Short mmCIF file of C-alpha atoms and ligand atoms in Angstrom, two decimals:
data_model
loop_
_atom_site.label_atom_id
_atom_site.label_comp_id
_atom_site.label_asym_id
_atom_site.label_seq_id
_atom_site.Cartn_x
_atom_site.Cartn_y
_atom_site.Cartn_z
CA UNK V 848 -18.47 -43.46 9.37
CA UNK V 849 -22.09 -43.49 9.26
CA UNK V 850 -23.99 -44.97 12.72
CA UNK V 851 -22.66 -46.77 15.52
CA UNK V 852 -22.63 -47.83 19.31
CA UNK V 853 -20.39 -46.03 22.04
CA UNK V 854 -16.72 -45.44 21.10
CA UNK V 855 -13.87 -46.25 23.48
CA UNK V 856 -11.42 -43.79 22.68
CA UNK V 857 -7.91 -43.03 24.00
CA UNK V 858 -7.89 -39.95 26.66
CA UNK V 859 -4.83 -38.49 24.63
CA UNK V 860 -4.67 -38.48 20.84
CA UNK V 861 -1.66 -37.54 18.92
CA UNK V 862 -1.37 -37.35 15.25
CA UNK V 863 1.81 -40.22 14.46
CA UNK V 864 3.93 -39.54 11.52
CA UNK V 865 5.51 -42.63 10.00
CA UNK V 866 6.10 -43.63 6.97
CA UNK V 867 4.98 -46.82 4.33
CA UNK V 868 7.38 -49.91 5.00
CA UNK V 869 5.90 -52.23 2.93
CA UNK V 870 2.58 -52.58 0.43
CA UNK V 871 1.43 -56.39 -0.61
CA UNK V 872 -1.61 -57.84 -1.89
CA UNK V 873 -3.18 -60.33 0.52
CA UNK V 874 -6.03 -62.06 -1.26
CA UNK V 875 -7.34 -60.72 -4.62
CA UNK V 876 -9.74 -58.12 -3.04
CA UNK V 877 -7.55 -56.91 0.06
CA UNK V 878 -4.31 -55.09 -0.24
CA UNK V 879 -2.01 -54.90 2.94
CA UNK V 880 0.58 -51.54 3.82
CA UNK V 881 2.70 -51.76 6.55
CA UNK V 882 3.54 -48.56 7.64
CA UNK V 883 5.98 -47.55 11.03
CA UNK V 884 8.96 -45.33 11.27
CA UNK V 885 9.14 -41.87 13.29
CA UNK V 886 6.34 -40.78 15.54
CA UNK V 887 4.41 -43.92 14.41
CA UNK V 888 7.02 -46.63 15.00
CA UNK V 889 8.14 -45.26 19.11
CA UNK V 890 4.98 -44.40 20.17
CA UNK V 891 1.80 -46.44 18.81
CA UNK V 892 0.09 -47.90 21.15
CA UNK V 893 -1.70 -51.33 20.32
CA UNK V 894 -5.12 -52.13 21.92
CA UNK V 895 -6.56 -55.05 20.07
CA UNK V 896 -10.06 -56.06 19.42
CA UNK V 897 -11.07 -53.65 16.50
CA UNK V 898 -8.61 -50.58 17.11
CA UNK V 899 -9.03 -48.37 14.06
CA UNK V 900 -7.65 -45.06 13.46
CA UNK V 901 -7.85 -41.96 10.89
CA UNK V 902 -5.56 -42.05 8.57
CA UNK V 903 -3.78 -39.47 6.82
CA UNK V 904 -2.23 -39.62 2.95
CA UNK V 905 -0.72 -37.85 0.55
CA UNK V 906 -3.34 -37.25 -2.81
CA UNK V 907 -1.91 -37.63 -5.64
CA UNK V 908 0.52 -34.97 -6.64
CA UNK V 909 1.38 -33.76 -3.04
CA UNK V 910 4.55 -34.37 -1.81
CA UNK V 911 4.69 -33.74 1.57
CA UNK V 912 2.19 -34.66 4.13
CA UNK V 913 0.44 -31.11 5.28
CA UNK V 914 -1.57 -31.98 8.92
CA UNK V 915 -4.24 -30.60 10.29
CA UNK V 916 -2.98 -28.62 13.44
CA UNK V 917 -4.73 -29.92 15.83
CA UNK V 918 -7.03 -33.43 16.53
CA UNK V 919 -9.89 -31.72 17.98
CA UNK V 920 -13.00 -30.38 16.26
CA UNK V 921 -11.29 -27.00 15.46
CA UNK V 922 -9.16 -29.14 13.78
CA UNK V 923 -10.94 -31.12 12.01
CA UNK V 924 -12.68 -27.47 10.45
CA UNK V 925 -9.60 -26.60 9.57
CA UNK V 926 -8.38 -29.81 7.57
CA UNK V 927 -11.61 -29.10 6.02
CA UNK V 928 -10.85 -25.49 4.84
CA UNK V 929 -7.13 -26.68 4.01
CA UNK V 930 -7.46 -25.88 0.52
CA UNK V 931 -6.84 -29.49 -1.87
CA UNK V 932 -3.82 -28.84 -2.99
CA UNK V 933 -2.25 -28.91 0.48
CA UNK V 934 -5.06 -30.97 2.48
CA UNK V 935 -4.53 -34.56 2.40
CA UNK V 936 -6.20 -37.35 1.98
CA UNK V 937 -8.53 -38.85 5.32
CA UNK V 938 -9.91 -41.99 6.31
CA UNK V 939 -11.05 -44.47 8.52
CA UNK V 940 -9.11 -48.22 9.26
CA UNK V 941 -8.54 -50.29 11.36
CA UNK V 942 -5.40 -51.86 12.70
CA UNK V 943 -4.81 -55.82 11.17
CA UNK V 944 -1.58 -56.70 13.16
CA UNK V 945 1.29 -54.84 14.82
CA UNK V 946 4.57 -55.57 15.35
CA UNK V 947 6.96 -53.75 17.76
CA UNK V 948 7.59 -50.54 15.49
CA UNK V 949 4.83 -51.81 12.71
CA UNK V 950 1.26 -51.91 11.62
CA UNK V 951 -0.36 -53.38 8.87
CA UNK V 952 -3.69 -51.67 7.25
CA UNK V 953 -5.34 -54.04 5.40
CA UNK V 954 -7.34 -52.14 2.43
CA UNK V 955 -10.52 -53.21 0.54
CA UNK V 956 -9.19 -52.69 -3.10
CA UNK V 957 -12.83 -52.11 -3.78
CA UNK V 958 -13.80 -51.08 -7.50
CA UNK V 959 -15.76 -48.63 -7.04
CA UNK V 960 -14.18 -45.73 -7.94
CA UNK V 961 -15.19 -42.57 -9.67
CA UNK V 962 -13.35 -41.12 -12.50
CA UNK V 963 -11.10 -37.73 -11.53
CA UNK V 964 -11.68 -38.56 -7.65
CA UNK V 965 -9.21 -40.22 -5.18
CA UNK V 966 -9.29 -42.77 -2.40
CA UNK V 967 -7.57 -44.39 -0.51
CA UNK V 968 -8.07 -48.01 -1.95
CA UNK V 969 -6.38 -45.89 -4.86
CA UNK V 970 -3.51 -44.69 -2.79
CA UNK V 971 -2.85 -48.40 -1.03
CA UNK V 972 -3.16 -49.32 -5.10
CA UNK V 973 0.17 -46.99 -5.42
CA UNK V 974 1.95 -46.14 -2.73
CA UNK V 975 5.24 -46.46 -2.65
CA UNK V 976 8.27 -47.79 0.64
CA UNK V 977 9.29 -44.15 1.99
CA UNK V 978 5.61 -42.25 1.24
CA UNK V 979 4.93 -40.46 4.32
CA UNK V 980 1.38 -41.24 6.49
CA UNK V 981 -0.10 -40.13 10.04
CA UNK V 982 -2.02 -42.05 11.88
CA UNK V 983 -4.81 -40.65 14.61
CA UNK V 984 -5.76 -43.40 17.53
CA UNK V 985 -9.67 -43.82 17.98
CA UNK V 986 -9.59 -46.68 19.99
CA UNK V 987 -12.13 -49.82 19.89
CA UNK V 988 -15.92 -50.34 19.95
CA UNK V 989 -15.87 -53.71 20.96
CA UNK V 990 -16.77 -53.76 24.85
CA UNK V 991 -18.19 -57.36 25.89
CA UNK V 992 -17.24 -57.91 29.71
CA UNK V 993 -17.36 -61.33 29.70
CA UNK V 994 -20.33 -61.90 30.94
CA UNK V 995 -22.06 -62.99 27.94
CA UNK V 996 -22.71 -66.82 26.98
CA UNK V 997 -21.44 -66.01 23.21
CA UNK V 998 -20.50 -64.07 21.07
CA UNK V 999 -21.35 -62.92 17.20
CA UNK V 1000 -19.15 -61.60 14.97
CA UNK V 1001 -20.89 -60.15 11.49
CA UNK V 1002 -18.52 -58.49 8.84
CA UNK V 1003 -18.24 -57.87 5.29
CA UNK V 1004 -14.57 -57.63 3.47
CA UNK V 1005 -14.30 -53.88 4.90
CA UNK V 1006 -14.93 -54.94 7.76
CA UNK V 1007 -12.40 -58.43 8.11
CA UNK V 1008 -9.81 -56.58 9.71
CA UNK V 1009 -11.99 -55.44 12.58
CA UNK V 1010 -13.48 -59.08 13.05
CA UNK V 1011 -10.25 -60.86 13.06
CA UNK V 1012 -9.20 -58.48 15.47
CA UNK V 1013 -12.08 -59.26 17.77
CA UNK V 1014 -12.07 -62.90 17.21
CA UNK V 1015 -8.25 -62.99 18.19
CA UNK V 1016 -8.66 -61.42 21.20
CA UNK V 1017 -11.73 -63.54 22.76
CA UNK V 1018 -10.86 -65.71 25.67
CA UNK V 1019 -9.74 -69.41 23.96
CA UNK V 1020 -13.05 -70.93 25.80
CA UNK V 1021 -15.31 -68.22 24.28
CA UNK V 1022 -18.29 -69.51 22.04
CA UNK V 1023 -19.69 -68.11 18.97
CA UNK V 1024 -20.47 -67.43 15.47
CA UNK V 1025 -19.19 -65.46 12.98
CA UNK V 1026 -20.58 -65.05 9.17
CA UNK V 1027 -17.38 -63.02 7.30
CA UNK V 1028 -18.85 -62.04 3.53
CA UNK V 1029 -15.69 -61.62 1.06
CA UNK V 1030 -16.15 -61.10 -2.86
CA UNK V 1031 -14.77 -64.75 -3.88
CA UNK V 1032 -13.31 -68.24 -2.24
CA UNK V 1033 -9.79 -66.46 -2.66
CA UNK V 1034 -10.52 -63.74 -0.75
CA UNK V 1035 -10.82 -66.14 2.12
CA UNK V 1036 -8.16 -65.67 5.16
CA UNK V 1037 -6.99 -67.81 7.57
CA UNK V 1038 -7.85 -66.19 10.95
CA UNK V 1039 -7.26 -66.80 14.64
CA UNK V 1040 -10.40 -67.50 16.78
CA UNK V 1041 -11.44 -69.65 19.65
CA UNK V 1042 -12.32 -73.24 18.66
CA UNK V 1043 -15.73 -72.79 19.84
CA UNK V 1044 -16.45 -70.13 17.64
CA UNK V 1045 -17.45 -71.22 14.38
CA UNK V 1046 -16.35 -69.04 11.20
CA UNK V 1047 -19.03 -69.12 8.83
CA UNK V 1048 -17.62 -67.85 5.44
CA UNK V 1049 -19.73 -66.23 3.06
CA UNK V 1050 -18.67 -66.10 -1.11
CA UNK V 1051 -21.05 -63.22 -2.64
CA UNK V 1052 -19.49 -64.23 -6.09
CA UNK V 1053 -21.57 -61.84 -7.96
CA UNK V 1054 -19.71 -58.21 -8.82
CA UNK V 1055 -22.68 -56.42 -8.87
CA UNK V 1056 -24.24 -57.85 -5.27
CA UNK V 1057 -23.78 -54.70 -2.43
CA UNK V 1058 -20.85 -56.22 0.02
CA UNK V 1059 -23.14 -56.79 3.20
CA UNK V 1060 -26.53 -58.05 1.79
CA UNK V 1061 -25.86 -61.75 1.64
CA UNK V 1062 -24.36 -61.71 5.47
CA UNK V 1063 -27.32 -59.51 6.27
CA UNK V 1064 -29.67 -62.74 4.56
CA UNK V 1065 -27.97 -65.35 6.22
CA UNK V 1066 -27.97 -63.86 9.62
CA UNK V 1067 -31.51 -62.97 10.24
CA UNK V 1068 -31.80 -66.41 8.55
CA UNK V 1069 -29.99 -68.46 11.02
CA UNK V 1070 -31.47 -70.47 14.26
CA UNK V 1071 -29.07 -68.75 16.54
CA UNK V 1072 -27.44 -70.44 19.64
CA UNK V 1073 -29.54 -69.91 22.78
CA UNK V 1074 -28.30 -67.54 25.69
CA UNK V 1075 -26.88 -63.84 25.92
CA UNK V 1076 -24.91 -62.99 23.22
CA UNK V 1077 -22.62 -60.03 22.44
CA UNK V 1078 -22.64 -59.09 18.56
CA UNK V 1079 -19.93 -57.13 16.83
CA UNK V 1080 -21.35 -56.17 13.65
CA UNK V 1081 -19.47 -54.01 10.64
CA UNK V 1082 -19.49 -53.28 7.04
CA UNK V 1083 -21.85 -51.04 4.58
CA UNK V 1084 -23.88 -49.70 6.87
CA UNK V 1085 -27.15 -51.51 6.18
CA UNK V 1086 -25.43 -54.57 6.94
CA UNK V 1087 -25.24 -53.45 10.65
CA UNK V 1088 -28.42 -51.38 11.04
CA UNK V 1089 -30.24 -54.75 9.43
CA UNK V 1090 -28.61 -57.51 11.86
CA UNK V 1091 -29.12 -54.60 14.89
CA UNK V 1092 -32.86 -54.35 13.77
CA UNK V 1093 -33.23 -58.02 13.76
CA UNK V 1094 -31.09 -58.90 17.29
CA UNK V 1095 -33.46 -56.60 19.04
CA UNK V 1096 -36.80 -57.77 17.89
CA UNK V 1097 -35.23 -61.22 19.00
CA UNK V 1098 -34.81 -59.67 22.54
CA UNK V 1099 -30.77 -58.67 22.59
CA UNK V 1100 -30.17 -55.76 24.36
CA UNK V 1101 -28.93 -52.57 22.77
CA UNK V 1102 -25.59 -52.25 25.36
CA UNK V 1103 -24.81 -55.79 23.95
CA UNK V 1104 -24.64 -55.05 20.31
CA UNK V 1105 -21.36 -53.37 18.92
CA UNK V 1106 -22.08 -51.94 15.40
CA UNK V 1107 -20.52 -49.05 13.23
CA UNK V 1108 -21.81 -48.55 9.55
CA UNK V 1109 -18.22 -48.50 7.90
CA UNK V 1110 -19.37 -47.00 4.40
CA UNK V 1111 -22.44 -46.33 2.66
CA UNK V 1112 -22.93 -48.18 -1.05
CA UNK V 1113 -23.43 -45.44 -3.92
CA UNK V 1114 -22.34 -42.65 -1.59
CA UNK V 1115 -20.67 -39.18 -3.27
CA UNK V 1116 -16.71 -40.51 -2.56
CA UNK V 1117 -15.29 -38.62 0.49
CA UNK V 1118 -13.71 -35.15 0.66
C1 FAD K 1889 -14.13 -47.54 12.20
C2 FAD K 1889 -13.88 -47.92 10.75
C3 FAD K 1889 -12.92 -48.88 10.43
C4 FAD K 1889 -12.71 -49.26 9.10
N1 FAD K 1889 -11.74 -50.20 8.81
C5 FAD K 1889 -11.53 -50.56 7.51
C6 FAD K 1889 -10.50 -51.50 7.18
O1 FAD K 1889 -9.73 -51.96 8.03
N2 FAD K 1889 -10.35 -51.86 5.88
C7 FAD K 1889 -11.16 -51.32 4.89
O2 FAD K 1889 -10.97 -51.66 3.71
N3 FAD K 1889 -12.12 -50.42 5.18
C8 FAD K 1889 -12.31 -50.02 6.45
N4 FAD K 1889 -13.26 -49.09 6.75
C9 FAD K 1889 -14.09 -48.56 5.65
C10 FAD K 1889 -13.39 -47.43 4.86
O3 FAD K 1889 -13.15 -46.33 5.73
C11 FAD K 1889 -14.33 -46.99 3.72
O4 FAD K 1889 -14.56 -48.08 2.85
C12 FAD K 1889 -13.81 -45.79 2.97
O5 FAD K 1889 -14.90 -45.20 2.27
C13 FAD K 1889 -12.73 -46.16 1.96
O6 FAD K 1889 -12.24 -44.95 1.43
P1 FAD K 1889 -11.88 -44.74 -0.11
O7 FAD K 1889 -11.16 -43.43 -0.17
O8 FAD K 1889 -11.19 -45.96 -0.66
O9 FAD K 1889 -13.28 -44.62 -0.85
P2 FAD K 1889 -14.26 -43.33 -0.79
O10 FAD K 1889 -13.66 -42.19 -1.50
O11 FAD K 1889 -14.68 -43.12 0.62
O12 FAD K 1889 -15.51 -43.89 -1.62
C14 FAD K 1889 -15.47 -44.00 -3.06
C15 FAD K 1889 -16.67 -44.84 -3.51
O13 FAD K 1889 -16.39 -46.20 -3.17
C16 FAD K 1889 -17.46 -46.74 -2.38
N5 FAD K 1889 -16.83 -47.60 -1.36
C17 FAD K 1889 -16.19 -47.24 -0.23
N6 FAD K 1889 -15.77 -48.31 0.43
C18 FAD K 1889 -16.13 -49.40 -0.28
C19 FAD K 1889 -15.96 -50.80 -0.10
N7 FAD K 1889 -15.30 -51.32 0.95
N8 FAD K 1889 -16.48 -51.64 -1.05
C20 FAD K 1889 -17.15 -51.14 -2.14
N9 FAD K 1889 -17.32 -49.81 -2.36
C21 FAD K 1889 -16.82 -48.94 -1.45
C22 FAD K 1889 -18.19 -45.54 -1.78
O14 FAD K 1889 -19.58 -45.83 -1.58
C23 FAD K 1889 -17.99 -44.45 -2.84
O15 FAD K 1889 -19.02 -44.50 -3.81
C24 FAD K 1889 -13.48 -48.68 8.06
C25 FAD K 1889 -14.43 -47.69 8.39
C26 FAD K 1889 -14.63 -47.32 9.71
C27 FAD K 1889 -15.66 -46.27 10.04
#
């Protein structure tokens, strides 16, 4: 995670075991595990909005699923010491739909990839029904208090989970805008938001464009509706530092803009 506004996190956090149910491909660009069972299945606790969560997986070659032992910073050093062969593999995503006993991750099969390292667009690439995961509860960073007159919603594919969480849980009379980039017209979803929120989809259509810069265009292109808005803005993080940059100089407040930089293009791949 690179920048972003004030985290709402649970008061206790408690690593989940569980396991992979199911793996399917969504759209051509988004890959969908459902994972649940054990720890994870009795006792995760759905919030809504953009909920995301650390995730823990096996790297290839590991068979069992070694945790850190604790969720707190000492913890976190020593998942960092764990040496590779036992440390497994951590990152951040957010929850796309529960069911009683389920979640589904939805992954950005991005292409990316460097040769001899491992990610976890990889491991949603491969896993298999039974392959053991943990999840770690962060909570949400979405906090309008409905007194805003709209809302904006600003996402690239990484971040389409986390916007179709936030648009499904707006009132049904909020207003709005939202401008979702995805790679292609397939990758296109159908999503669940109030009627007077319009979903402006964005087709980059060009494999070599950085996922964020046409949203980033558009938006500090737009005539934007008049009135107090709240923005929720996600993806490679110079998508939300950009439409941040430009909200403010337009006079939004700071406390009403949500943003987290999700990844960073032509970053070293993570630990
Ligand atoms: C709060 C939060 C919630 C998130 N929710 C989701 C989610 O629901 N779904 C989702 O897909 N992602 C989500 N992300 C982003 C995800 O954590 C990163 O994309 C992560 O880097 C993917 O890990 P990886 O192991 O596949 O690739 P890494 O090993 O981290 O990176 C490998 C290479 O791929 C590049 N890369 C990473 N992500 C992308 C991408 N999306 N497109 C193109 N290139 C990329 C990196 O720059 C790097 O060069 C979220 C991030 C945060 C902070």
């Amino acid at each position: 995670m690179t920048r972003s506004s004030t985290l709402l996190k649970p008061v206790d956090q408690t690593l989940l075991r569980g396991e992979v149910l199911a793996r399917t491909r969504v759209t051509p660009h988004m890959l969908r595990v459902t994972v649940g069972g054990g720890e994870l299945g009795d006792a995760f606790v759905p919030r809504g909005a953009d909920q995301w969560f650390r995730l823990f997986v096996p790297r290839p070659g590991q068979d069992a699923l070694h945790l850190p032992p604790g969720v707190d910073l000492k913890g976190y050093a020593r998942y960092l010491t764990m040496p590779e062969s036992r440390r497994p593999l951590l990152r951040n995503y957010t929850v796309r739909a529960t069911r009683p006993g389920e979640v589904d991750i939805d992954l950005v099969a991005h292409g990316e990839l460097h040769p001899g390292t491992v990610s976890a667009a990889g491991w949603a690439a491969r896993c298999e029904v039974g392959s053991p995961v943990a999840l770690l509860d962060e909570g949400t960073t979405f906090a309008a208090d409905g007194t805003h007159d709209w809302t904006l919603v600003v996402a690239e594919e990484s971040g389409l989970p986390a916007a179709a969480g936030v648009l499904a849980a707006l009132p049904r009379d909020a207003h709005g805008l939202a401008f979702l980039e995805v790679p292609t017209r397939e990758d296109v979803q159908p999503l669940d938001a109030p009627a007077g929120v319009e979903v402006r989809w964005l087709v980059r259509d060009d494999p070599h464009a950085v996922p964020g810069a046409l949203a980033l265009r558009t938006v500090t292109a737009a005539t934007l509706p008049a009135g107090r808005p709240y923005a929720f803005v996600v993806g490679e993080q110079a998508l939300p530092q950009g439409v941040r940059r430009h909200l403010v100089a337009q006079g939004v407040a700071k406390t009403d803009i949500a943003f987290c930089g999700y990844w960073k293009h032509g970053a070293r791949p993570g630990r």
